[in-house]
Amino acid sequence: MPILKNRLKEKRAGLGVNQQEMGRLCGVSRQTISLIERGDYSPSVTLALTIAQVCGCSIDEIFYLQEDSENGK
């Protein structure tokens, strides 16, 4: 089964904002941004769209699926 991965940390760094500020811009906590960046939390479609809008890019520039290596793929 594919795993949701992201480039949020790189996009956030490109904007020059920290996790706290990114959370404020997206209407969530710093902890939520941290969890998403670590891959420990999958955002809702609404939050993913908001993050992409804040970053000025499309969702697929931030979020992508990666095949699970445990399945031998």
Short mmCIF file of C-alpha atoms in Angstrom, two decimals:
data_model
loop_
_atom_site.label_atom_id
_atom_site.label_comp_id
_atom_site.label_asym_id
_atom_site.label_seq_id
_atom_site.Cartn_x
_atom_site.Cartn_y
_atom_site.Cartn_z
CA MET A 1 0.00 0.00 0.00
CA PRO A 2 1.39 3.44 -0.90
CA ILE A 3 2.59 5.76 1.86
CA LEU A 4 1.83 9.49 1.85
CA LYS A 5 5.10 11.45 1.80
CA ASN A 6 5.66 15.20 1.65
CA ARG A 7 8.06 18.01 0.89
CA LEU A 8 6.49 20.41 3.38
CA LYS A 9 9.71 21.13 5.25
CA GLU A 10 11.48 22.14 2.02
CA LYS A 11 8.55 24.28 0.87
CA ARG A 12 8.29 25.94 4.29
CA ALA A 13 12.03 26.65 4.31
CA GLY A 14 11.69 28.19 0.86
CA LEU A 15 9.11 30.58 2.28
CA GLY A 16 11.44 31.45 5.14
CA VAL A 17 8.93 30.60 7.88
CA ASN A 18 9.22 28.37 10.93
CA GLN A 19 6.72 25.71 11.96
CA GLN A 20 4.93 28.11 14.30
CA GLU A 21 4.38 30.67 11.57
CA MET A 22 3.38 28.01 9.02
CA GLY A 23 0.82 26.69 11.48
CA ARG A 24 -0.57 30.18 12.01
CA LEU A 25 -0.84 30.77 8.26
CA CYS A 26 -2.65 27.44 7.82
CA GLY A 27 -4.86 27.72 10.89
CA VAL A 28 -3.30 24.79 12.76
CA SER A 29 -0.77 24.31 15.56
CA ARG A 30 3.01 24.10 15.24
CA GLN A 31 2.66 20.50 16.43
CA THR A 32 0.39 19.65 13.50
CA ILE A 33 2.94 21.04 11.03
CA SER A 34 5.68 19.04 12.78
CA LEU A 35 3.62 15.82 12.65
CA ILE A 36 2.90 16.31 8.93
CA GLU A 37 6.57 16.98 8.14
CA ARG A 38 7.63 13.82 10.00
CA GLY A 39 5.00 11.77 8.19
CA ASP A 40 3.21 10.93 11.44
CA TYR A 41 -0.03 12.66 10.42
CA SER A 42 -1.89 12.77 7.11
CA PRO A 43 -3.71 16.08 6.68
CA SER A 44 -7.32 16.32 5.58
CA VAL A 45 -7.94 17.35 1.99
CA THR A 46 -8.96 20.80 3.25
CA LEU A 47 -5.72 21.23 5.20
CA ALA A 48 -3.62 19.91 2.30
CA LEU A 49 -5.29 22.43 -0.03
CA THR A 50 -4.70 25.22 2.50
CA ILE A 51 -1.02 24.28 2.86
CA ALA A 52 -0.59 24.25 -0.92
CA GLN A 53 -2.30 27.63 -1.19
CA VAL A 54 -0.05 29.12 1.51
CA CYS A 55 3.01 27.69 -0.27
CA GLY A 56 1.80 29.01 -3.63
CA CYS A 57 1.91 25.65 -5.36
CA SER A 58 -0.22 22.61 -6.16
CA ILE A 59 -0.89 19.80 -3.69
CA ASP A 60 1.16 17.31 -5.70
CA GLU A 61 4.23 19.55 -5.40
CA ILE A 62 4.05 18.94 -1.62
CA PHE A 63 2.31 15.61 -1.12
CA TYR A 64 3.01 12.41 -3.07
CA LEU A 65 2.57 8.65 -2.74
CA GLN A 66 5.52 6.31 -2.34
CA GLU A 67 5.24 2.56 -2.65
CA ASP A 68 5.71 0.69 0.63
CA SER A 69 9.14 -1.00 0.40
CA GLU A 70 7.99 -3.79 2.73
CA ASN A 71 5.84 -5.15 -0.10
CA GLY A 72 8.91 -5.59 -2.26
CA LYS A 73 7.90 -2.86 -4.68
#
